[in-house]
Amino acid sequence: NEVQDQMRRWLRIVEAHYGQSPIIYTTPRFYKENRLSSFNGYEFWLRATAKTPAQVYRGEQWRFWQYSSTGLIPGIQGEVDLNVFSGSRADWNAWVAARAK
């Protein structure tokens, strides 16, 4: 698969440059069409605004979930993406600390 080959090449370049694995952001269609379930060892940021990740990306583990693209946040003009981290506050702090330089 050409897309998978190009993604793997790009992921290796980014990982070598920054010293950590990138997170793969994807939509349901792109995930399915390009069989991204084969990308073991990478964390996913999954977009699923009409259903949960469990319904759309069956069996896939995720670190972030974009559950809306029409969120309203005081102080921000217009609609914004809304996301959630998979884990507790302690998990978040550990995740951030592991990526700090």
PDB file of N, CA, C and O in Angstrom, residues 14-94:
ATOM      1  N   VAL A  14      10.174  11.863  11.211  1.00  0.00           N
ATOM      2  CA  VAL A  14       9.730  12.710  12.329  1.00  0.00           C
ATOM      3  C   VAL A  14      10.253  12.165  13.654  1.00  0.00           C
ATOM      4  O   VAL A  14      10.740  12.921  14.501  1.00  0.00           O
ATOM      5  N   GLU A  15      10.181  10.859  13.832  1.00  0.00           N
ATOM      6  CA  GLU A  15      10.667  10.248  15.065  1.00  0.00           C
ATOM      7  C   GLU A  15      12.169  10.466  15.236  1.00  0.00           C
ATOM      8  O   GLU A  15      12.641  10.793  16.335  1.00  0.00           O
ATOM      9  N   ALA A  16      12.920  10.331  14.170  1.00  0.00           N
ATOM     10  CA  ALA A  16      14.369  10.546  14.246  1.00  0.00           C
ATOM     11  C   ALA A  16      14.687  11.996  14.595  1.00  0.00           C
ATOM     12  O   ALA A  16      15.592  12.271  15.373  1.00  0.00           O
ATOM     13  N   HIS A  17      13.931  12.916  14.042  1.00  0.00           N
ATOM     14  CA  HIS A  17      14.185  14.335  14.280  1.00  0.00           C
ATOM     15  C   HIS A  17      13.827  14.756  15.708  1.00  0.00           C
ATOM     16  O   HIS A  17      14.582  15.465  16.364  1.00  0.00           O
ATOM     17  N   TYR A  18      12.663  14.317  16.188  1.00  0.00           N
ATOM     18  CA  TYR A  18      12.175  14.773  17.492  1.00  0.00           C
ATOM     19  C   TYR A  18      12.508  13.817  18.633  1.00  0.00           C
ATOM     20  O   TYR A  18      12.316  14.159  19.801  1.00  0.00           O
ATOM     21  N   GLY A  19      12.927  12.610  18.317  1.00  0.00           N
ATOM     22  CA  GLY A  19      13.290  11.662  19.355  1.00  0.00           C
ATOM     23  C   GLY A  19      12.114  11.023  20.065  1.00  0.00           C
ATOM     24  O   GLY A  19      12.266  10.504  21.172  1.00  0.00           O
ATOM     25  N   GLN A  20      10.954  11.060  19.446  1.00  0.00           N
ATOM     26  CA  GLN A  20       9.774  10.403  20.012  1.00  0.00           C
ATOM     27  C   GLN A  20       8.782  10.075  18.907  1.00  0.00           C
ATOM     28  O   GLN A  20       8.791  10.707  17.853  1.00  0.00           O
ATOM     29  N   SER A  21       7.961   9.092  19.169  1.00  0.00           N
ATOM     30  CA  SER A  21       7.005   8.647  18.164  1.00  0.00           C
ATOM     31  C   SER A  21       5.878   9.650  17.970  1.00  0.00           C
ATOM     32  O   SER A  21       5.300  10.121  18.953  1.00  0.00           O
ATOM     33  N   PRO A  22       5.555   9.974  16.715  1.00  0.00           N
ATOM     34  CA  PRO A  22       4.415  10.846  16.455  1.00  0.00           C
ATOM     35  C   PRO A  22       3.101  10.144  16.796  1.00  0.00           C
ATOM     36  O   PRO A  22       3.037   8.914  16.862  1.00  0.00           O
ATOM     37  N   ILE A  23       2.094  10.937  17.001  1.00  0.00           N
ATOM     38  CA  ILE A  23       0.731  10.418  17.186  1.00  0.00           C
ATOM     39  C   ILE A  23       0.060  10.470  15.820  1.00  0.00           C
ATOM     40  O   ILE A  23       0.153  11.471  15.112  1.00  0.00           O
ATOM     41  N   ILE A  24      -0.633   9.409  15.458  1.00  0.00           N
ATOM     42  CA  ILE A  24      -1.319   9.364  14.169  1.00  0.00           C
ATOM     43  C   ILE A  24      -2.754   9.847  14.354  1.00  0.00           C
ATOM     44  O   ILE A  24      -3.548   9.215  15.046  1.00  0.00           O
ATOM     45  N   TYR A  25      -3.071  10.991  13.733  1.00  0.00           N
ATOM     46  CA  TYR A  25      -4.442  11.509  13.705  1.00  0.00           C
ATOM     47  C   TYR A  25      -5.107  10.964  12.458  1.00  0.00           C
ATOM     48  O   TYR A  25      -4.512  10.990  11.367  1.00  0.00           O
ATOM     49  N   THR A  26      -6.338  10.474  12.604  1.00  0.00           N
ATOM     50  CA  THR A  26      -7.007   9.926  11.432  1.00  0.00           C
ATOM     51  C   THR A  26      -8.522  10.044  11.546  1.00  0.00           C
ATOM     52  O   THR A  26      -9.077  10.136  12.639  1.00  0.00           O
ATOM     53  N   THR A  27      -9.129  10.017  10.391  1.00  0.00           N
ATOM     54  CA  THR A  27     -10.583   9.966  10.283  1.00  0.00           C
ATOM     55  C   THR A  27     -10.993   8.511  10.067  1.00  0.00           C
ATOM     56  O   THR A  27     -10.167   7.687   9.647  1.00  0.00           O
ATOM     57  N   PRO A  28     -12.259   8.180  10.310  1.00  0.00           N
ATOM     58  CA  PRO A  28     -12.689   6.795  10.098  1.00  0.00           C
ATOM     59  C   PRO A  28     -12.436   6.292   8.673  1.00  0.00           C
ATOM     60  O   PRO A  28     -11.955   5.177   8.481  1.00  0.00           O
ATOM     61  N   ARG A  29     -12.734   7.110   7.693  1.00  0.00           N
ATOM     62  CA  ARG A  29     -12.569   6.682   6.297  1.00  0.00           C
ATOM     63  C   ARG A  29     -11.107   6.407   5.959  1.00  0.00           C
ATOM     64  O   ARG A  29     -10.773   5.382   5.367  1.00  0.00           O
ATOM     65  N   PHE A  30     -10.211   7.339   6.337  1.00  0.00           N
ATOM     66  CA  PHE A  30      -8.792   7.157   6.053  1.00  0.00           C
ATOM     67  C   PHE A  30      -8.248   5.941   6.782  1.00  0.00           C
ATOM     68  O   PHE A  30      -7.470   5.162   6.220  1.00  0.00           O
ATOM     69  N   TYR A  31      -8.646   5.746   8.023  1.00  0.00           N
ATOM     70  CA  TYR A  31      -8.217   4.602   8.822  1.00  0.00           C
ATOM     71  C   TYR A  31      -8.590   3.286   8.135  1.00  0.00           C
ATOM     72  O   TYR A  31      -7.766   2.392   7.991  1.00  0.00           O
ATOM     73  N   LYS A  32      -9.829   3.208   7.699  1.00  0.00           N
ATOM     74  CA  LYS A  32     -10.319   1.981   7.070  1.00  0.00           C
ATOM     75  C   LYS A  32      -9.702   1.747   5.686  1.00  0.00           C
ATOM     76  O   LYS A  32      -9.210   0.663   5.393  1.00  0.00           O
ATOM     77  N   GLU A  33      -9.712   2.796   4.851  1.00  0.00           N
ATOM     78  CA  GLU A  33      -9.200   2.652   3.480  1.00  0.00           C
ATOM     79  C   GLU A  33      -7.725   2.277   3.443  1.00  0.00           C
ATOM     80  O   GLU A  33      -7.276   1.606   2.512  1.00  0.00           O
ATOM     81  N   ASN A  34      -6.967   2.709   4.437  1.00  0.00           N
ATOM     82  CA  ASN A  34      -5.523   2.484   4.443  1.00  0.00           C
ATOM     83  C   ASN A  34      -5.068   1.481   5.494  1.00  0.00           C
ATOM     84  O   ASN A  34      -3.880   1.361   5.752  1.00  0.00           O
ATOM     85  N   ARG A  35      -6.028   0.778   6.070  1.00  0.00           N
ATOM     86  CA  ARG A  35      -5.759  -0.309   7.023  1.00  0.00           C
ATOM     87  C   ARG A  35      -4.738   0.121   8.085  1.00  0.00           C
ATOM     88  O   ARG A  35      -3.725  -0.529   8.307  1.00  0.00           O
ATOM     89  N   LEU A  36      -5.038   1.229   8.752  1.00  0.00           N
ATOM     90  CA  LEU A  36      -4.110   1.761   9.747  1.00  0.00           C
ATOM     91  C   LEU A  36      -4.030   0.909  11.005  1.00  0.00           C
ATOM     92  O   LEU A  36      -3.145   1.116  11.828  1.00  0.00           O
ATOM     93  N   SER A  37      -4.906  -0.069  11.139  1.00  0.00           N
ATOM     94  CA  SER A  37      -4.810  -0.974  12.291  1.00  0.00           C
ATOM     95  C   SER A  37      -3.475  -1.716  12.299  1.00  0.00           C
ATOM     96  O   SER A  37      -3.062  -2.240  13.332  1.00  0.00           O
ATOM     97  N   SER A  38      -2.776  -1.721  11.179  1.00  0.00           N
ATOM     98  CA  SER A  38      -1.478  -2.398  11.096  1.00  0.00           C
ATOM     99  C   SER A  38      -0.330  -1.542  11.647  1.00  0.00           C
ATOM    100  O   SER A  38       0.796  -2.016  11.713  1.00  0.00           O
ATOM    101  N   PHE A  39      -0.597  -0.321  12.056  1.00  0.00           N
ATOM    102  CA  PHE A  39       0.446   0.564  12.575  1.00  0.00           C
ATOM    103  C   PHE A  39       0.624   0.340  14.076  1.00  0.00           C
ATOM    104  O   PHE A  39       0.238   1.160  14.904  1.00  0.00           O
ATOM    105  N   ASN A  40       1.231  -0.778  14.403  1.00  0.00           N
ATOM    106  CA  ASN A  40       1.478  -1.117  15.804  1.00  0.00           C
ATOM    107  C   ASN A  40       2.599  -0.250  16.356  1.00  0.00           C
ATOM    108  O   ASN A  40       3.526   0.116  15.642  1.00  0.00           O
ATOM    109  N   GLY A  41       2.517   0.060  17.645  1.00  0.00           N
ATOM    110  CA  GLY A  41       3.559   0.832  18.293  1.00  0.00           C
ATOM    111  C   GLY A  41       3.364   2.336  18.218  1.00  0.00           C
ATOM    112  O   GLY A  41       4.166   3.091  18.757  1.00  0.00           O
ATOM    113  N   TYR A  42       2.316   2.782  17.558  1.00  0.00           N
ATOM    114  CA  TYR A  42       2.012   4.208  17.481  1.00  0.00           C
ATOM    115  C   TYR A  42       0.716   4.493  18.228  1.00  0.00           C
ATOM    116  O   TYR A  42      -0.199   3.676  18.254  1.00  0.00           O
ATOM    117  N   GLU A  43       0.659   5.678  18.815  1.00  0.00           N
ATOM    118  CA  GLU A  43      -0.570   6.108  19.459  1.00  0.00           C
ATOM    119  C   GLU A  43      -1.455   6.779  18.417  1.00  0.00           C
ATOM    120  O   GLU A  43      -0.958   7.380  17.464  1.00  0.00           O
ATOM    121  N   PHE A  44      -2.768   6.675  18.630  1.00  0.00           N
ATOM    122  CA  PHE A  44      -3.725   7.248  17.698  1.00  0.00           C
ATOM    123  C   PHE A  44      -4.520   8.382  18.327  1.00  0.00           C
ATOM    124  O   PHE A  44      -4.864   8.342  19.507  1.00  0.00           O
ATOM    125  N   TRP A  45      -4.798   9.375  17.504  1.00  0.00           N
ATOM    126  CA  TRP A  45      -5.726  10.463  17.807  1.00  0.00           C
ATOM    127  C   TRP A  45      -6.857  10.252  16.813  1.00  0.00           C
ATOM    128  O   TRP A  45      -6.714  10.505  15.622  1.00  0.00           O
ATOM    129  N   LEU A  46      -7.973   9.727  17.295  1.00  0.00           N
ATOM    130  CA  LEU A  46      -9.052   9.291  16.420  1.00  0.00           C
ATOM    131  C   LEU A  46     -10.178  10.312  16.346  1.00  0.00           C
ATOM    132  O   LEU A  46     -10.651  10.806  17.375  1.00  0.00           O
ATOM    133  N   ARG A  47     -10.600  10.603  15.139  1.00  0.00           N
ATOM    134  CA  ARG A  47     -11.749  11.485  14.932  1.00  0.00           C
ATOM    135  C   ARG A  47     -12.986  10.617  14.770  1.00  0.00           C
ATOM    136  O   ARG A  47     -13.036   9.743  13.904  1.00  0.00           O
ATOM    137  N   ALA A  48     -13.973  10.856  15.607  1.00  0.00           N
ATOM    138  CA  ALA A  48     -15.263  10.171  15.519  1.00  0.00           C
ATOM    139  C   ALA A  48     -16.288  11.076  16.170  1.00  0.00           C
ATOM    140  O   ALA A  48     -16.388  11.119  17.389  1.00  0.00           O
ATOM    141  N   THR A  49     -17.031  11.822  15.355  1.00  0.00           N
ATOM    142  CA  THR A  49     -17.929  12.825  15.908  1.00  0.00           C
ATOM    143  C   THR A  49     -19.379  12.362  16.006  1.00  0.00           C
ATOM    144  O   THR A  49     -20.166  13.006  16.676  1.00  0.00           O
ATOM    145  N   ALA A  50     -19.729  11.279  15.373  1.00  0.00           N
ATOM    146  CA  ALA A  50     -21.104  10.794  15.430  1.00  0.00           C
ATOM    147  C   ALA A  50     -21.248   9.565  16.321  1.00  0.00           C
ATOM    148  O   ALA A  50     -22.343   9.274  16.801  1.00  0.00           O
ATOM    149  N   LYS A  51     -20.139   8.861  16.545  1.00  0.00           N
ATOM    150  CA  LYS A  51     -20.145   7.648  17.359  1.00  0.00           C
ATOM    151  C   LYS A  51     -18.878   7.632  18.209  1.00  0.00           C
ATOM    152  O   LYS A  51     -17.978   8.447  18.009  1.00  0.00           O
ATOM    153  N   THR A  52     -18.785   6.670  19.110  1.00  0.00           N
ATOM    154  CA  THR A  52     -17.591   6.542  19.940  1.00  0.00           C
ATOM    155  C   THR A  52     -16.485   5.828  19.157  1.00  0.00           C
ATOM    156  O   THR A  52     -16.765   5.131  18.173  1.00  0.00           O
ATOM    157  N   PRO A  53     -15.237   5.963  19.600  1.00  0.00           N
ATOM    158  CA  PRO A  53     -14.154   5.223  18.940  1.00  0.00           C
ATOM    159  C   PRO A  53     -14.401   3.714  18.930  1.00  0.00           C
ATOM    160  O   PRO A  53     -14.088   3.052  17.943  1.00  0.00           O
ATOM    161  N   ALA A  54     -14.968   3.175  19.999  1.00  0.00           N
ATOM    162  CA  ALA A  54     -15.235   1.732  20.051  1.00  0.00           C
ATOM    163  C   ALA A  54     -16.202   1.308  18.948  1.00  0.00           C
ATOM    164  O   ALA A  54     -16.102   0.199  18.422  1.00  0.00           O
ATOM    165  N   GLN A  55     -17.113   2.187  18.582  1.00  0.00           N
ATOM    166  CA  GLN A  55     -18.066   1.866  17.524  1.00  0.00           C
ATOM    167  C   GLN A  55     -17.458   2.015  16.128  1.00  0.00           C
ATOM    168  O   GLN A  55     -17.799   1.265  15.219  1.00  0.00           O
ATOM    169  N   VAL A  56     -16.571   2.975  15.969  1.00  0.00           N
ATOM    170  CA  VAL A  56     -16.026   3.297  14.652  1.00  0.00           C
ATOM    171  C   VAL A  56     -14.711   2.573  14.361  1.00  0.00           C
ATOM    172  O   VAL A  56     -14.463   2.146  13.237  1.00  0.00           O
ATOM    173  N   TYR A  57     -13.866   2.451  15.377  1.00  0.00           N
ATOM    174  CA  TYR A  57     -12.526   1.858  15.216  1.00  0.00           C
ATOM    175  C   TYR A  57     -12.449   0.605  16.095  1.00  0.00           C
ATOM    176  O   TYR A  57     -11.691   0.552  17.049  1.00  0.00           O
ATOM    177  N   ARG A  58     -13.231  -0.351  15.796  1.00  0.00           N
ATOM    178  CA  ARG A  58     -13.371  -1.545  16.646  1.00  0.00           C
ATOM    179  C   ARG A  58     -12.024  -2.141  17.048  1.00  0.00           C
ATOM    180  O   ARG A  58     -11.208  -2.482  16.210  1.00  0.00           O
ATOM    181  N   GLY A  59     -11.815  -2.210  18.387  1.00  0.00           N
ATOM    182  CA  GLY A  59     -10.623  -2.832  18.929  1.00  0.00           C
ATOM    183  C   GLY A  59      -9.382  -1.965  18.949  1.00  0.00           C
ATOM    184  O   GLY A  59      -8.352  -2.387  19.465  1.00  0.00           O
ATOM    185  N   GLU A  60      -9.451  -0.769  18.399  1.00  0.00           N
ATOM    186  CA  GLU A  60      -8.268   0.091  18.352  1.00  0.00           C
ATOM    187  C   GLU A  60      -8.093   0.841  19.672  1.00  0.00           C
ATOM    188  O   GLU A  60      -9.042   1.371  20.223  1.00  0.00           O
ATOM    189  N   GLN A  61      -6.863   0.877  20.152  1.00  0.00           N
ATOM    190  CA  GLN A  61      -6.520   1.676  21.321  1.00  0.00           C
ATOM    191  C   GLN A  61      -6.303   3.110  20.851  1.00  0.00           C
ATOM    192  O   GLN A  61      -5.826   3.335  19.743  1.00  0.00           O
ATOM    193  N   TRP A  62      -6.617   4.066  21.696  1.00  0.00           N
ATOM    194  CA  TRP A  62      -6.430   5.457  21.317  1.00  0.00           C
ATOM    195  C   TRP A  62      -5.943   6.262  22.510  1.00  0.00           C
ATOM    196  O   TRP A  62      -6.212   5.938  23.653  1.00  0.00           O
ATOM    197  N   ARG A  63      -5.195   7.334  22.200  1.00  0.00           N
ATOM    198  CA  ARG A  63      -4.696   8.235  23.239  1.00  0.00           C
ATOM    199  C   ARG A  63      -5.571   9.478  23.298  1.00  0.00           C
ATOM    200  O   ARG A  63      -5.836  10.007  24.356  1.00  0.00           O
ATOM    201  N   PHE A  64      -6.020   9.973  22.122  1.00  0.00           N
ATOM    202  CA  PHE A  64      -6.901  11.133  22.054  1.00  0.00           C
ATOM    203  C   PHE A  64      -8.089  10.814  21.160  1.00  0.00           C
ATOM    204  O   PHE A  64      -7.969  10.045  20.203  1.00  0.00           O
ATOM    205  N   TRP A  65      -9.212  11.433  21.479  1.00  0.00           N
ATOM    206  CA  TRP A  65     -10.427  11.263  20.685  1.00  0.00           C
ATOM    207  C   TRP A  65     -10.987  12.654  20.388  1.00  0.00           C
ATOM    208  O   TRP A  65     -11.298  13.412  21.312  1.00  0.00           O
ATOM    209  N   GLN A  66     -11.098  12.987  19.115  1.00  0.00           N
ATOM    210  CA  GLN A  66     -11.795  14.210  18.712  1.00  0.00           C
ATOM    211  C   GLN A  66     -13.263  13.855  18.577  1.00  0.00           C
ATOM    212  O   GLN A  66     -13.650  13.141  17.662  1.00  0.00           O
ATOM    213  N   TYR A  67     -14.069  14.329  19.505  1.00  0.00           N
ATOM    214  CA  TYR A  67     -15.478  13.957  19.525  1.00  0.00           C
ATOM    215  C   TYR A  67     -16.398  15.034  18.945  1.00  0.00           C
ATOM    216  O   TYR A  67     -17.590  14.793  18.773  1.00  0.00           O
ATOM    217  N   SER A  68     -15.846  16.189  18.618  1.00  0.00           N
ATOM    218  CA  SER A  68     -16.655  17.241  18.020  1.00  0.00           C
ATOM    219  C   SER A  68     -15.758  18.172  17.207  1.00  0.00           C
ATOM    220  O   SER A  68     -14.599  18.383  17.549  1.00  0.00           O
ATOM    221  N   SER A  69     -16.323  18.715  16.157  1.00  0.00           N
ATOM    222  CA  SER A  69     -15.627  19.758  15.395  1.00  0.00           C
ATOM    223  C   SER A  69     -16.431  21.054  15.456  1.00  0.00           C
ATOM    224  O   SER A  69     -16.111  22.012  14.759  1.00  0.00           O
ATOM    225  N   THR A  70     -17.450  21.077  16.300  1.00  0.00           N
ATOM    226  CA  THR A  70     -18.330  22.242  16.386  1.00  0.00           C
ATOM    227  C   THR A  70     -18.449  22.755  17.819  1.00  0.00           C
ATOM    228  O   THR A  70     -19.478  23.279  18.223  1.00  0.00           O
ATOM    229  N   GLY A  71     -17.390  22.590  18.596  1.00  0.00           N
ATOM    230  CA  GLY A  71     -17.417  23.027  19.984  1.00  0.00           C
ATOM    231  C   GLY A  71     -17.365  24.542  20.109  1.00  0.00           C
ATOM    232  O   GLY A  71     -16.831  25.235  19.251  1.00  0.00           O
ATOM    233  N   LEU A  72     -17.940  25.024  21.191  1.00  0.00           N
ATOM    234  CA  LEU A  72     -17.907  26.444  21.494  1.00  0.00           C
ATOM    235  C   LEU A  72     -17.196  26.630  22.830  1.00  0.00           C
ATOM    236  O   LEU A  72     -17.567  26.013  23.830  1.00  0.00           O
ATOM    237  N   ILE A  73     -16.160  27.470  22.827  1.00  0.00           N
ATOM    238  CA  ILE A  73     -15.337  27.720  24.004  1.00  0.00           C
ATOM    239  C   ILE A  73     -15.350  29.216  24.279  1.00  0.00           C
ATOM    240  O   ILE A  73     -15.050  30.010  23.376  1.00  0.00           O
ATOM    241  N   PRO A  74     -15.694  29.610  25.518  1.00  0.00           N
ATOM    242  CA  PRO A  74     -15.656  31.041  25.830  1.00  0.00           C
ATOM    243  C   PRO A  74     -14.269  31.624  25.537  1.00  0.00           C
ATOM    244  O   PRO A  74     -13.250  31.029  25.875  1.00  0.00           O
ATOM    245  N   GLY A  75     -14.255  32.767  24.863  1.00  0.00           N
ATOM    246  CA  GLY A  75     -12.997  33.436  24.536  1.00  0.00           C
ATOM    247  C   GLY A  75     -12.440  33.066  23.179  1.00  0.00           C
ATOM    248  O   GLY A  75     -11.474  33.656  22.710  1.00  0.00           O
ATOM    249  N   ILE A  76     -13.024  32.056  22.531  1.00  0.00           N
ATOM    250  CA  ILE A  76     -12.590  31.658  21.192  1.00  0.00           C
ATOM    251  C   ILE A  76     -13.746  31.925  20.240  1.00  0.00           C
ATOM    252  O   ILE A  76     -14.862  31.449  20.454  1.00  0.00           O
ATOM    253  N   GLN A  77     -13.471  32.675  19.192  1.00  0.00           N
ATOM    254  CA  GLN A  77     -14.509  33.002  18.230  1.00  0.00           C
ATOM    255  C   GLN A  77     -14.706  31.840  17.261  1.00  0.00           C
ATOM    256  O   GLN A  77     -13.746  31.315  16.695  1.00  0.00           O
ATOM    257  N   GLY A  78     -15.920  31.429  17.073  1.00  0.00           N
ATOM    258  CA  GLY A  78     -16.244  30.373  16.128  1.00  0.00           C
ATOM    259  C   GLY A  78     -16.160  28.986  16.751  1.00  0.00           C
ATOM    260  O   GLY A  78     -15.870  28.819  17.932  1.00  0.00           O
ATOM    261  N   GLU A  79     -16.421  28.001  15.923  1.00  0.00           N
ATOM    262  CA  GLU A  79     -16.430  26.605  16.371  1.00  0.00           C
ATOM    263  C   GLU A  79     -15.015  26.025  16.373  1.00  0.00           C
ATOM    264  O   GLU A  79     -14.194  26.381  15.533  1.00  0.00           O
ATOM    265  N   VAL A  80     -14.755  25.139  17.333  1.00  0.00           N
ATOM    266  CA  VAL A  80     -13.441  24.510  17.467  1.00  0.00           C
ATOM    267  C   VAL A  80     -13.602  23.011  17.679  1.00  0.00           C
ATOM    268  O   VAL A  80     -14.665  22.535  18.067  1.00  0.00           O
ATOM    269  N   ASP A  81     -12.519  22.281  17.446  1.00  0.00           N
ATOM    270  CA  ASP A  81     -12.500  20.852  17.730  1.00  0.00           C
ATOM    271  C   ASP A  81     -12.482  20.640  19.237  1.00  0.00           C
ATOM    272  O   ASP A  81     -11.838  21.381  19.974  1.00  0.00           O
ATOM    273  N   LEU A  82     -13.180  19.604  19.699  1.00  0.00           N
ATOM    274  CA  LEU A  82     -13.151  19.205  21.097  1.00  0.00           C
ATOM    275  C   LEU A  82     -12.567  17.804  21.164  1.00  0.00           C
ATOM    276  O   LEU A  82     -12.939  16.926  20.382  1.00  0.00           O
ATOM    277  N   ASN A  83     -11.645  17.619  22.101  1.00  0.00           N
ATOM    278  CA  ASN A  83     -10.908  16.361  22.208  1.00  0.00           C
ATOM    279  C   ASN A  83     -10.850  15.916  23.659  1.00  0.00           C
ATOM    280  O   ASN A  83     -10.985  16.715  24.576  1.00  0.00           O
ATOM    281  N   VAL A  84     -10.588  14.625  23.842  1.00  0.00           N
ATOM    282  CA  VAL A  84     -10.433  14.068  25.175  1.00  0.00           C
ATOM    283  C   VAL A  84      -9.217  13.140  25.183  1.00  0.00           C
ATOM    284  O   VAL A  84      -8.908  12.502  24.175  1.00  0.00           O
ATOM    285  N   PHE A  85      -8.532  13.108  26.308  1.00  0.00           N
ATOM    286  CA  PHE A  85      -7.389  12.228  26.526  1.00  0.00           C
ATOM    287  C   PHE A  85      -7.884  10.929  27.149  1.00  0.00           C
ATOM    288  O   PHE A  85      -8.739  10.953  28.031  1.00  0.00           O
ATOM    289  N   SER A  86      -7.334   9.825  26.732  1.00  0.00           N
ATOM    290  CA  SER A  86      -7.720   8.522  27.286  1.00  0.00           C
ATOM    291  C   SER A  86      -6.895   8.230  28.539  1.00  0.00           C
ATOM    292  O   SER A  86      -5.766   7.756  28.445  1.00  0.00           O
ATOM    293  N   GLY A  87      -7.461   8.561  29.692  1.00  0.00           N
ATOM    294  CA  GLY A  87      -6.761   8.301  30.946  1.00  0.00           C
ATOM    295  C   GLY A  87      -7.133   9.305  32.018  1.00  0.00           C
ATOM    296  O   GLY A  87      -7.882  10.252  31.781  1.00  0.00           O
ATOM    297  N   SER A  88      -6.561   9.111  33.157  1.00  0.00           N
ATOM    298  CA  SER A  88      -6.803   9.964  34.315  1.00  0.00           C
ATOM    299  C   SER A  88      -5.869  11.182  34.283  1.00  0.00           C
ATOM    300  O   SER A  88      -4.982  11.273  33.427  1.00  0.00           O
ATOM    301  N   ARG A  89      -6.026  12.065  35.255  1.00  0.00           N
ATOM    302  CA  ARG A  89      -5.119  13.218  35.370  1.00  0.00           C
ATOM    303  C   ARG A  89      -3.691  12.727  35.616  1.00  0.00           C
ATOM    304  O   ARG A  89      -2.736  13.257  35.054  1.00  0.00           O
ATOM    305  N   ALA A  90      -3.542  11.702  36.444  1.00  0.00           N
ATOM    306  CA  ALA A  90      -2.207  11.133  36.696  1.00  0.00           C
ATOM    307  C   ALA A  90      -1.623  10.541  35.411  1.00  0.00           C
ATOM    308  O   ALA A  90      -0.424  10.688  35.142  1.00  0.00           O
ATOM    309  N   ASP A  91      -2.460   9.867  34.629  1.00  0.00           N
ATOM    310  CA  ASP A  91      -2.011   9.334  33.336  1.00  0.00           C
ATOM    311  C   ASP A  91      -1.555  10.461  32.417  1.00  0.00           C
ATOM    312  O   ASP A  91      -0.540  10.349  31.737  1.00  0.00           O
ATOM    313  N   TRP A  92      -2.314  11.557  32.401  1.00  0.00           N
ATOM    314  CA  TRP A  92      -1.949  12.722  31.584  1.00  0.00           C
ATOM    315  C   TRP A  92      -0.599  13.278  32.008  1.00  0.00           C
ATOM    316  O   TRP A  92       0.268  13.518  31.171  1.00  0.00           O
ATOM    317  N   ASN A  93      -0.431  13.470  33.310  1.00  0.00           N
ATOM    318  CA  ASN A  93       0.844  14.021  33.811  1.00  0.00           C
ATOM    319  C   ASN A  93       2.014  13.110  33.461  1.00  0.00           C
ATOM    320  O   ASN A  93       3.077  13.589  33.064  1.00  0.00           O
ATOM    321  N   ALA A  94       1.822  11.806  33.572  1.00  0.00           N
ATOM    322  CA  ALA A  94       2.887  10.856  33.221  1.00  0.00           C
ATOM    323  C   ALA A  94       3.162  10.872  31.719  1.00  0.00           C
ATOM    324  O   ALA A  94       4.318  10.814  31.287  1.00  0.00           O
TER     325      ALA A  94
END
